[in-house]
Coordinates of C-alpha atoms in Angstrom, one line a residue:
X1 CA 0.0 0.0 0.0
X2 CA 1.4 3.4 -1.0
X3 CA 0.6 6.6 0.8
X4 CA 0.4 9.9 -1.0
X5 CA 1.1 13.2 0.5
X6 CA -2.0 15.0 1.8
X7 CA -2.6 18.6 0.9
X8 CA -5.3 20.2 3.1
X9 CA -8.3 21.2 1.0
X10 CA -9.6 24.7 0.9
X11 CA -12.8 25.3 3.0
X12 CA -15.8 26.7 1.1
X13 CA -16.2 29.0 4.0
X14 CA -14.4 29.5 7.2
X15 CA -15.7 30.8 10.5
X16 CA -13.3 33.4 11.7
X17 CA -13.7 33.2 15.4
X18 CA -10.5 34.0 17.3
X19 CA -9.2 31.3 19.7
X20 CA -9.6 33.7 22.6
X21 CA -13.2 34.2 21.8
X22 CA -13.8 30.4 21.8
X23 CA -12.1 30.1 25.2
X24 CA -14.3 32.9 26.6
X25 CA -17.3 31.2 25.1
X26 CA -16.5 27.8 26.5
X27 CA -15.9 29.3 30.0
X28 CA -19.1 31.3 29.8
X29 CA -21.3 28.4 28.9
X30 CA -19.6 25.7 31.0
X31 CA -22.0 24.4 33.7
X32 CA -21.3 25.2 37.3
X33 CA -19.7 22.4 39.3
X34 CA -19.3 21.8 43.0
X35 CA -15.8 21.8 44.5
X36 CA -14.0 18.6 43.4
X37 CA -13.3 16.2 46.3
X38 CA -9.9 16.2 48.0
X39 CA -7.6 13.3 48.3
X40 CA -7.1 11.5 51.6
X41 CA -4.0 13.6 52.2
X42 CA -5.9 16.8 51.7
X43 CA -3.1 18.0 49.4
X44 CA -4.7 17.6 46.0
X45 CA -7.9 18.7 44.3
X46 CA -9.1 15.8 42.2
X47 CA -11.0 15.8 38.9
X48 CA -14.7 14.9 39.3
X49 CA -15.6 11.4 38.0
X50 CA -16.8 12.4 34.5
X51 CA -13.7 14.6 33.9
X52 CA -11.5 11.8 35.2
X53 CA -13.2 9.4 32.7
X54 CA -12.3 11.9 29.9
X55 CA -8.7 12.1 31.0
X56 CA -8.4 8.3 31.2
X57 CA -10.0 7.9 27.7
X58 CA -7.7 10.4 26.1
X59 CA -4.5 9.0 27.7
X60 CA -5.3 5.3 27.3
X61 CA -7.3 5.3 24.0
X62 CA -6.7 8.6 22.3
X63 CA -10.5 8.9 22.4
X64 CA -13.4 10.2 24.5
X65 CA -15.8 8.1 26.6
X66 CA -19.0 7.2 25.0
X67 CA -22.1 9.0 26.2
X68 CA -23.3 5.7 27.7
X69 CA -20.1 5.4 29.7
X70 CA -20.2 9.0 30.9
X71 CA -23.8 8.6 32.0
X72 CA -23.0 5.3 33.7
X73 CA -20.1 6.9 35.6
X74 CA -22.2 9.8 36.7
X75 CA -25.2 7.6 37.5
X76 CA -23.1 5.2 39.6
X77 CA -23.9 2.1 37.5
X78 CA -20.2 1.8 36.4
X79 CA -17.2 2.4 38.5
X80 CA -13.9 4.1 37.5
X81 CA -12.1 0.8 38.1
X82 CA -14.4 -0.9 35.7
X83 CA -13.8 1.8 33.1
X84 CA -10.0 1.4 33.5
X85 CA -10.2 -2.3 32.9
X86 CA -12.5 -1.7 29.9
X87 CA -9.9 0.7 28.4
X88 CA -7.0 -1.6 29.1
X89 CA -8.7 -4.3 27.0
X90 CA -9.6 -2.0 24.1
X91 CA -7.8 -2.3 20.8
X92 CA -7.3 1.4 20.7
X93 CA -5.1 1.1 23.8
X94 CA -2.6 -1.0 21.9
X95 CA -2.4 1.7 19.2
X96 CA -1.7 4.3 21.9
X97 CA 1.1 2.0 23.2
X98 CA 3.0 2.5 19.9
X99 CA 3.3 6.3 20.6
X100 CA 4.1 5.8 24.3
X101 CA 6.9 3.4 23.2
X102 CA 8.1 5.8 20.5
X103 CA 8.5 8.5 23.2
X104 CA 11.1 6.1 24.7
X105 CA 12.8 4.7 21.5
X106 CA 12.3 7.5 19.0
X107 CA 12.5 5.1 16.0
X108 CA 9.3 6.1 14.1
X109 CA 10.4 7.6 10.8
X110 CA 9.1 8.9 7.4
X111 CA 12.1 8.4 5.2
X112 CA 15.0 6.0 4.4
X113 CA 18.0 8.2 4.1
X114 CA 20.4 5.4 3.0
X115 CA 20.5 2.5 0.6
X116 CA 18.4 4.2 -2.1
X117 CA 19.7 1.7 -4.7
X118 CA 18.1 -1.2 -2.9
X119 CA 14.5 -0.2 -3.3
X120 CA 12.1 1.7 -5.6
X121 CA 11.4 5.3 -4.7
X122 CA 7.7 4.7 -4.4
X123 CA 8.3 2.1 -1.6
X124 CA 10.3 4.5 0.6
X125 CA 7.4 5.6 2.8
X126 CA 6.2 2.0 3.3
X127 CA 9.7 0.8 4.2
X128 CA 10.3 3.7 6.5
X129 CA 7.1 3.0 8.4
X130 CA 8.1 -0.6 9.0
X131 CA 11.7 0.3 9.9
X132 CA 10.4 2.8 12.5
X133 CA 8.0 0.4 14.1
X134 CA 10.0 -2.7 14.8
X135 CA 11.0 -1.8 18.4
X136 CA 7.5 -0.3 19.0
X137 CA 5.7 -3.5 17.8
X138 CA 7.7 -5.6 20.3
X139 CA 6.6 -3.2 23.0
X140 CA 3.0 -3.6 21.9
X141 CA 3.3 -7.3 21.5
X142 CA 4.5 -7.9 25.1
X143 CA 1.6 -5.9 26.5
X144 CA -1.1 -7.4 24.3
X145 CA 0.2 -11.0 25.2
X146 CA 0.6 -10.2 28.9
X147 CA 4.4 -10.9 28.8
X148 CA 7.0 -9.4 31.1
X149 CA 8.5 -6.1 29.8
X150 CA 12.0 -7.4 30.5
X151 CA 11.6 -9.2 27.1
X152 CA 12.3 -5.9 25.5
X153 CA 15.9 -6.9 26.2
X154 CA 15.6 -10.7 26.2
X155 CA 13.0 -11.8 23.7
X156 CA 14.3 -14.7 21.5
X157 CA 12.5 -13.3 18.5
X158 CA 11.6 -10.1 16.7
X159 CA 8.2 -8.7 15.5
X160 CA 7.9 -7.9 11.7
X161 CA 5.5 -7.4 8.9
X162 CA 6.4 -8.6 5.4
X163 CA 7.9 -5.3 4.3
X164 CA 10.4 -5.3 7.2
X165 CA 11.1 -9.0 6.8
X166 CA 12.0 -8.5 3.1
X167 CA 14.2 -5.5 3.8
X168 CA 16.3 -7.1 6.6
X169 CA 16.0 -10.8 5.8
X170 CA 13.6 -12.1 8.4
X171 CA 11.6 -15.4 8.1
X172 CA 8.2 -13.9 8.0
X173 CA 5.6 -16.6 8.5
X174 CA 2.7 -14.7 7.0
X175 CA 1.7 -14.3 3.3
X176 CA 3.7 -12.3 0.8
X177 CA 2.8 -8.6 1.2
X178 CA 1.2 -9.4 4.6
X179 CA 0.7 -6.3 6.8
X180 CA 0.2 -8.2 10.1
X181 CA 3.0 -7.9 12.6
X182 CA 4.1 -11.4 13.7
X183 CA 6.7 -13.1 15.8
X184 CA 9.7 -14.2 13.6
X185 CA 13.5 -14.4 13.4
X186 CA 16.4 -12.9 11.5
X187 CA 18.0 -15.5 9.2
X188 CA 21.7 -14.4 9.5
X189 CA 22.3 -16.5 12.6
X190 CA 22.4 -13.6 15.1
X191 CA 21.4 -14.3 18.7
X192 CA 18.0 -12.8 19.4
X193 CA 17.7 -10.6 22.5
X194 CA 14.8 -8.3 22.0
X195 CA 15.5 -4.8 20.8
X196 CA 19.3 -5.4 21.2
X197 CA 19.3 -7.6 18.1
X198 CA 17.0 -5.4 16.0
X199 CA 18.7 -4.0 12.9
X200 CA 16.1 -1.2 12.8
X201 CA 17.3 0.0 16.2
X202 CA 20.8 0.4 15.0
X203 CA 19.6 1.9 11.7
X204 CA 18.1 4.7 13.9
X205 CA 21.1 4.9 16.3
X206 CA 24.1 4.8 14.0
X207 CA 27.8 4.5 14.7
X208 CA 31.1 5.5 13.0
X209 CA 34.4 3.7 12.8
X210 CA 35.9 6.2 15.3
X211 CA 33.0 6.0 17.7
X212 CA 33.2 2.1 17.9
X213 CA 29.6 1.6 19.0
X214 CA 29.9 3.9 22.0
X215 CA 27.0 6.1 21.0
X216 CA 24.8 3.0 20.6
X217 CA 25.9 1.6 24.0
X218 CA 24.9 4.9 25.6
X219 CA 21.5 4.9 24.0
X220 CA 20.9 1.4 25.4
X221 CA 21.8 2.4 29.0
X222 CA 19.9 5.7 28.5
X223 CA 16.7 4.0 27.3
X224 CA 16.7 0.9 29.6
X225 CA 18.4 2.2 32.7
X226 CA 18.0 6.0 32.6
X227 CA 21.8 6.2 32.6
X228 CA 22.9 8.8 30.1
X229 CA 26.6 8.9 30.2
X230 CA 26.5 12.3 28.4
X231 CA 24.7 13.7 31.5
X232 CA 27.4 12.7 34.0
X233 CA 29.1 15.6 35.7
X234 CA 32.8 15.0 35.0
X235 CA 35.9 17.1 34.4
X236 CA 39.1 16.2 32.6
X237 CA 42.2 17.6 31.0
X238 CA 43.1 16.0 27.7
X239 CA 45.2 17.1 24.7
X240 CA 45.4 15.2 21.4
X241 CA 48.8 14.3 20.0
X242 CA 49.5 13.6 16.4
X243 CA 47.9 10.1 16.4
X244 CA 44.5 11.2 17.5
X245 CA 42.8 7.7 17.4
X246 CA 45.6 6.2 19.4
X247 CA 45.4 9.0 21.9
X248 CA 41.6 8.5 22.3
X249 CA 42.0 4.7 22.8
X250 CA 44.5 5.3 25.5
X251 CA 42.5 8.0 27.1
X252 CA 39.3 5.9 27.5
X253 CA 41.5 3.3 29.2
X254 CA 43.7 5.4 31.5
X255 CA 42.6 9.0 31.7
X256 CA 40.8 9.4 35.1
X257 CA 38.3 12.0 33.6
X258 CA 37.4 9.7 30.7
X259 CA 37.1 6.7 33.0
X260 CA 34.3 8.4 34.9
X261 CA 32.1 7.4 32.0
X262 CA 34.1 4.8 30.0
X263 CA 34.7 2.5 32.9
X264 CA 31.1 1.4 32.7
X265 CA 30.4 2.3 29.0
X266 CA 33.2 0.4 27.4
X267 CA 32.1 -3.0 28.9
X268 CA 28.6 -2.5 27.3
X269 CA 30.3 -1.4 24.0
X270 CA 32.0 -4.8 23.9
X271 CA 28.7 -6.6 23.4
X272 CA 27.9 -4.6 20.2
X273 CA 31.0 -5.3 18.2
X274 CA 29.3 -8.0 16.1
X275 CA 27.1 -5.2 14.7
X276 CA 28.3 -3.1 11.8
X277 CA 29.0 0.6 11.7
X278 CA 26.8 2.8 9.7
X279 CA 24.3 3.1 8.1
X280 CA 25.9 5.1 5.4
X281 CA 25.8 5.3 1.6
X282 CA 23.2 4.4 -1.1
X283 CA 24.6 1.3 -2.8
X284 CA 23.6 -2.3 -2.5
X285 CA 27.1 -3.2 -1.3
X286 CA 26.9 -0.7 1.6
X287 CA 23.5 -2.1 2.5
X288 CA 24.8 -5.7 2.5
X289 CA 27.8 -4.7 4.6
X290 CA 25.6 -3.0 7.2
X291 CA 23.0 -5.8 7.3
X292 CA 25.7 -8.3 8.3
X293 CA 26.1 -9.7 11.8
X294 CA 29.8 -10.6 12.4
X295 CA 30.3 -13.3 15.0
X296 CA 34.0 -12.6 15.1
X297 CA 33.5 -8.9 15.9
X298 CA 33.7 -9.3 19.6
X299 CA 37.1 -11.2 19.5
X300 CA 38.5 -8.6 17.1
X301 CA 37.4 -5.8 19.4
X302 CA 39.1 -7.4 22.4
X303 CA 42.4 -7.7 20.6
X304 CA 42.3 -4.1 19.4
X305 CA 40.9 -2.5 22.6
X306 CA 42.7 -4.7 25.1
X307 CA 39.4 -4.9 27.0
X308 CA 36.9 -7.6 27.7
X309 CA 33.1 -7.1 27.6
X310 CA 31.5 -6.5 31.0
X311 CA 28.4 -5.0 32.6
X312 CA 29.1 -2.3 35.1
X313 CA 32.1 -4.2 36.4
X314 CA 30.5 -7.6 36.2
X315 CA 32.0 -10.3 33.9
X316 CA 30.3 -11.1 30.6
X317 CA 31.0 -13.3 27.6
X318 CA 30.1 -10.4 25.3
X319 CA 26.9 -12.0 23.8
X320 CA 23.8 -9.8 23.2
X321 CA 21.8 -12.4 25.1
X322 CA 24.0 -12.0 28.2
X323 CA 23.7 -8.2 27.9
X324 CA 19.9 -8.5 27.7
X325 CA 19.8 -10.7 30.8
X326 CA 21.9 -8.2 32.7
X327 CA 19.6 -5.4 31.6
X328 CA 16.4 -7.2 32.5
X329 CA 17.7 -8.1 36.0
X330 CA 19.1 -4.7 36.7
X331 CA 16.9 -2.9 39.4
X332 CA 17.2 0.2 37.3
X333 CA 15.3 -1.4 34.5
X334 CA 12.0 -1.6 36.4
X335 CA 12.5 1.8 38.1
X336 CA 13.2 3.5 34.8
X337 CA 10.0 2.0 33.3
X338 CA 8.0 3.2 36.3
X339 CA 9.6 6.7 35.9
X340 CA 9.0 6.9 32.2
X341 CA 5.3 5.7 32.4
X342 CA 4.6 8.2 35.2
X343 CA 6.2 11.0 33.3
X344 CA 4.3 10.1 30.1
X345 CA 0.9 10.0 31.8
X346 CA 1.2 13.2 33.9
X347 CA 3.1 15.2 31.2
X348 CA 5.8 16.2 33.7
X349 CA 9.5 16.0 34.4
X350 CA 9.7 13.3 37.1
X351 CA 12.8 13.3 39.2
X352 CA 14.0 12.4 42.7
X353 CA 11.2 14.5 44.3
X354 CA 8.8 11.8 43.3
X355 CA 11.0 9.1 44.7
X356 CA 8.5 7.7 47.3
X357 CA 5.9 7.3 44.6
X358 CA 8.3 5.8 42.1
X359 CA 9.5 3.3 44.7
X360 CA 5.9 2.2 45.2
X361 CA 5.2 2.0 41.5
X362 CA 8.4 0.1 41.0
X363 CA 7.3 -2.5 43.6
X364 CA 3.9 -2.9 42.0
X365 CA 5.6 -3.4 38.6
X366 CA 8.0 -6.0 40.0
X367 CA 5.4 -7.8 42.0
X368 CA 3.4 -8.2 38.7
X369 CA 6.4 -9.8 37.1
X370 CA 6.9 -6.7 35.0
X371 CA 3.5 -6.6 33.4
X372 CA 2.9 -3.1 31.9
X373 CA -0.8 -3.1 32.4
X374 CA -0.4 -3.4 36.1
X375 CA 2.0 -0.5 36.1
X376 CA -0.3 1.7 34.0
X377 CA -3.3 0.8 36.2
X378 CA -1.3 1.9 39.3
X379 CA -0.2 5.2 37.7
X380 CA -3.7 6.3 36.6
X381 CA -5.1 5.6 40.1
X382 CA -2.6 7.8 41.8
X383 CA -3.7 11.2 43.1
X384 CA -0.9 12.8 41.2
X385 CA -2.4 11.6 37.9
X386 CA -6.0 12.6 38.8
X387 CA -5.1 16.0 40.3
X388 CA -6.3 19.2 38.8
X389 CA -5.0 21.5 41.6
X390 CA -3.5 21.6 45.1
X391 CA -4.5 22.9 48.5
X392 CA -2.5 25.0 50.9
X393 CA -1.3 21.7 52.5
X394 CA 0.8 20.8 49.4
X395 CA 4.5 21.6 49.5
X396 CA 6.2 23.4 46.6
X397 CA 7.6 20.2 45.4
X398 CA 4.3 18.4 45.5
X399 CA 2.6 21.3 43.6
X400 CA 5.2 21.7 40.9
X401 CA 3.8 19.0 38.5
X402 CA 0.1 19.9 39.0
X403 CA -1.8 21.7 36.2
X404 CA -5.5 22.3 35.9
X405 CA -5.5 20.4 32.6
X406 CA -3.4 18.3 30.3
X407 CA -2.5 19.5 26.7
X408 CA -3.5 16.9 24.1
X409 CA -0.7 15.6 22.0
X410 CA -0.9 15.7 18.2
X411 CA -1.2 11.9 18.0
X412 CA -4.0 11.9 20.6
X413 CA -5.7 14.7 18.6
X414 CA -5.6 12.6 15.4
X415 CA -7.2 9.5 17.0
X416 CA -9.6 11.6 19.0
X417 CA -10.8 13.4 15.8
X418 CA -11.4 10.1 14.2
X419 CA -13.2 8.7 17.3
X420 CA -15.5 11.7 17.4
X421 CA -16.3 12.2 13.7
X422 CA -15.1 9.1 11.8
X423 CA -12.9 11.5 9.7
X424 CA -9.2 11.8 9.4
X425 CA -6.9 14.7 8.5
X426 CA -4.7 13.1 5.9
X427 CA -4.5 9.4 4.9
X428 CA -6.7 7.2 7.2
X429 CA -3.8 4.7 7.9
X430 CA -1.2 7.5 8.3
X431 CA -3.0 10.6 9.7
X432 CA -1.1 13.8 9.3
X433 CA -1.1 14.7 13.0
X434 CA 0.3 11.2 13.9
X435 CA 2.9 10.8 11.2
X436 CA 3.8 14.0 9.3
X437 CA 6.4 16.1 11.2
X438 CA 5.3 19.2 9.3
X439 CA 1.9 18.9 11.1
X440 CA 3.1 17.3 14.4
X441 CA 5.9 19.7 15.3
X442 CA 3.7 22.9 15.3
X443 CA 1.3 21.0 17.6
X444 CA 4.1 20.2 20.1
X445 CA 5.2 16.9 18.6
X446 CA 8.6 15.7 17.4
X447 CA 10.2 14.0 14.5
X448 CA 12.5 11.8 16.6
X449 CA 15.6 12.9 14.6
X450 CA 16.1 16.6 15.1
X451 CA 13.4 17.3 17.7
X452 CA 13.4 14.5 20.2
X453 CA 11.1 15.7 22.9
X454 CA 7.5 16.8 23.1
X455 CA 6.4 20.3 24.1
X456 CA 3.3 20.7 26.2
X457 CA 3.4 24.4 26.0
X458 CA 0.3 26.2 24.7
X459 CA 1.5 28.1 21.7
X460 CA -0.2 30.0 18.9
X461 CA 1.0 27.4 16.4
X462 CA -0.6 24.6 18.5
X463 CA -3.9 26.4 18.6
X464 CA -3.9 27.2 14.9
X465 CA -3.0 23.7 14.0
X466 CA -5.8 22.2 16.0
X467 CA -8.2 24.9 14.7
X468 CA -7.3 23.9 11.1
X469 CA -7.7 20.2 12.0
X470 CA -11.2 20.9 13.4
X471 CA -12.2 22.9 10.3
X472 CA -10.9 20.1 8.0
X473 CA -12.7 17.2 9.6
X474 CA -15.9 19.3 10.1
X475 CA -15.9 19.8 6.4
X476 CA -15.5 16.1 5.8
X477 CA -18.4 15.3 8.1
X478 CA -20.4 17.9 6.2
X479 CA -19.6 16.1 2.9
X480 CA -20.2 12.6 4.3
X481 CA -23.0 12.9 6.8
X482 CA -24.9 16.0 5.8
X483 CA -24.6 16.2 2.0
X484 CA -24.3 12.4 1.5
X485 CA -26.6 9.7 2.5
X486 CA -24.6 7.1 4.5
X487 CA -26.2 4.2 6.4
X488 CA -27.2 5.2 9.9
X489 CA -24.6 2.9 11.4
X490 CA -21.8 4.8 9.6
X491 CA -22.7 8.1 11.1
X492 CA -20.5 9.3 14.0
X493 CA -21.8 12.8 14.7
X494 CA -25.4 13.1 13.5
X495 CA -26.8 10.0 15.2
X496 CA -30.2 11.6 16.2
X497 CA -30.8 14.4 13.7
X498 CA -30.0 14.2 10.0
X499 CA -29.0 17.9 9.8
X500 CA -31.7 19.0 7.4
X501 CA -34.5 19.4 10.0
X502 CA -35.8 23.0 10.5
X503 CA -34.2 23.9 13.9
X504 CA -37.2 25.9 15.0
X505 CA -39.8 23.4 14.0
X506 CA -37.7 20.5 15.4
X507 CA -36.2 22.4 18.4
X508 CA -36.4 19.5 20.8
X509 CA -34.7 17.1 18.4
X510 CA -32.0 19.6 17.5
X511 CA -31.3 20.5 21.1
X512 CA -31.0 16.8 22.0
X513 CA -28.5 16.3 19.2
X514 CA -26.4 19.3 20.4
X515 CA -26.6 17.9 24.0
X516 CA -25.3 14.6 22.7
X517 CA -22.4 16.3 20.8
X518 CA -21.5 18.3 23.9
X519 CA -21.2 15.2 26.0
X520 CA -19.1 13.5 23.4
X521 CA -16.9 16.4 22.4
X522 CA -16.5 18.2 25.7
X523 CA -17.3 15.6 28.3
X524 CA -20.0 17.9 29.8
X525 CA -23.1 16.2 31.2
X526 CA -25.6 18.8 29.9
X527 CA -29.2 18.2 29.0
X528 CA -31.3 19.6 26.1
X529 CA -32.7 22.3 28.3
X530 CA -29.3 23.4 29.8
X531 CA -27.9 26.9 29.4
X532 CA -24.9 25.6 27.4
X533 CA -27.1 23.8 24.9
X534 CA -29.3 26.9 24.6
X535 CA -26.4 29.1 23.7
X536 CA -25.1 26.6 21.1
X537 CA -28.7 26.3 19.7
X538 CA -28.8 30.1 19.3
X539 CA -25.5 30.0 17.5
X540 CA -26.9 27.4 15.1
X541 CA -29.7 29.8 14.2
X542 CA -27.3 32.6 13.7
X543 CA -25.1 30.5 11.5
X544 CA -28.1 29.5 9.4
X545 CA -28.9 33.2 8.8
X546 CA -25.3 33.8 7.8
X547 CA -25.5 30.9 5.3
X548 CA -28.5 32.2 3.5
X549 CA -30.9 29.9 5.4
X550 CA -28.9 26.6 4.8
X551 CA -29.4 24.4 7.9
X552 CA -26.7 21.9 6.8
X553 CA -24.1 24.6 6.4
X554 CA -25.1 26.0 9.8
X555 CA -24.5 22.6 11.3
X556 CA -21.1 22.4 9.7
X557 CA -20.1 25.8 11.2
X558 CA -21.4 24.8 14.6
X559 CA -19.6 21.4 14.4
X560 CA -16.3 23.3 13.5
X561 CA -16.8 25.6 16.5
X562 CA -17.5 22.8 18.9
X563 CA -14.4 20.9 17.7
X564 CA -12.3 24.0 18.2
X565 CA -13.4 24.4 21.8
X566 CA -10.5 24.4 24.2
X567 CA -12.2 21.5 26.1
X568 CA -11.2 19.3 23.2
X569 CA -7.5 20.4 23.4
X570 CA -7.2 20.5 27.2
X571 CA -8.4 17.6 29.3

């Protein structure tokens, strides 16, 4: 399947309402709520149940709760615990895991900058997609099959689709051209040890002849152990002589300043010497050289470096499998996973000040035998996750991570837009806000190559990107549901009214439809006779007058406005 670039189409008519006006409108028509309950400690203000349900759905599914689920939560016929279990078993949860994993691994990509002679140009996007997802699919596979996350470093297999299998030489058990990601193996005799043996991982994290795999080794310790050697606070005095490479080799063995990092890094480096440097070049020969696992590499490295492989001072035979076992058994592995998941779900920079909570989450993760669902379940039940504010009892450290709302990520916005409307901005299988950096980066995303971290700041570009997204998918709903005649079961927005009814003559039906949309889009439990629905109904009438009496165009404009509401972006 080939994916064509998507060019946003021009709207027939745009509603020029400033973002600030939309924010004022949403605050003006938001229903009054009682003070949210406090936690047992009295330090946090917690989201009310229906808002908590929205936060859970956005974070775990990239979607919103159904109206039925919201009503059940408010009515007390479904508990939050039941909702969490429902979401953890939802197929959309496994798609969200891909982006959570990519925040860790940064392997998702849109191009193949090397080996252009090996494949046709029109296949580049398809190959790039598969190359970027190999580590992410293993992450997803472990969770979906309830396997320990230590297998990220120890699994005796990889996960591939047919495109990846053909590119790297993997024994894909599915049909030719198969898109299903399946358990399989490399055919070059390499030992399998989870991500450590994935060619796609080393395609993303390259090495040079002078670097000798040190950068790759550091990425492994950074990702799995939260040990970034580049962040160590060391000082050294070092001058290069004429033979720079020789001087560097001696320095990493004997210079005290260099040894502050290299005493632990070099032992890990020794496990990677069977892998090839690169990637580099376009030719088939360069591709074959890179895609070659050398079993003699470790011995050759030992002779040249006068070192033996080790793991933070512990002896090793230098095999990837041994390195993987060391990583999986390292206490820092589980602690790092707990830290990364907490940070991902609260959108904050977690550090030693959350130590007590991290120790407890780490214990839960370990007691579950490293099952990620148990860790995620524990995180989303914490007061820190549910908090929307603090009281005077909270310390400055306890208050520093608390915001009144989260900022939706571009990937969440893409899947949420599809969940709410059934429409996608861009290609359905590769939505623009999920996969195209030119759309993602203005909305706070990253490309994984130059920009490697998310931004949760509320910027004009973020608001404009999401406004354009709302307008585009509102236009698509207008074309599909209001101008077309789809079967009732294919409608996602106009499930009660068909959009052509006279809003004055059918006022009750129209207000009920608006109420339903408000519950779905904004998570507000408002009825047809509420003040908020009344204001939106009045806007519908105003938009109809502006559109020469066209009710369907008025609905399109109201839908665009409701999708631009800050309550969609902030949750």
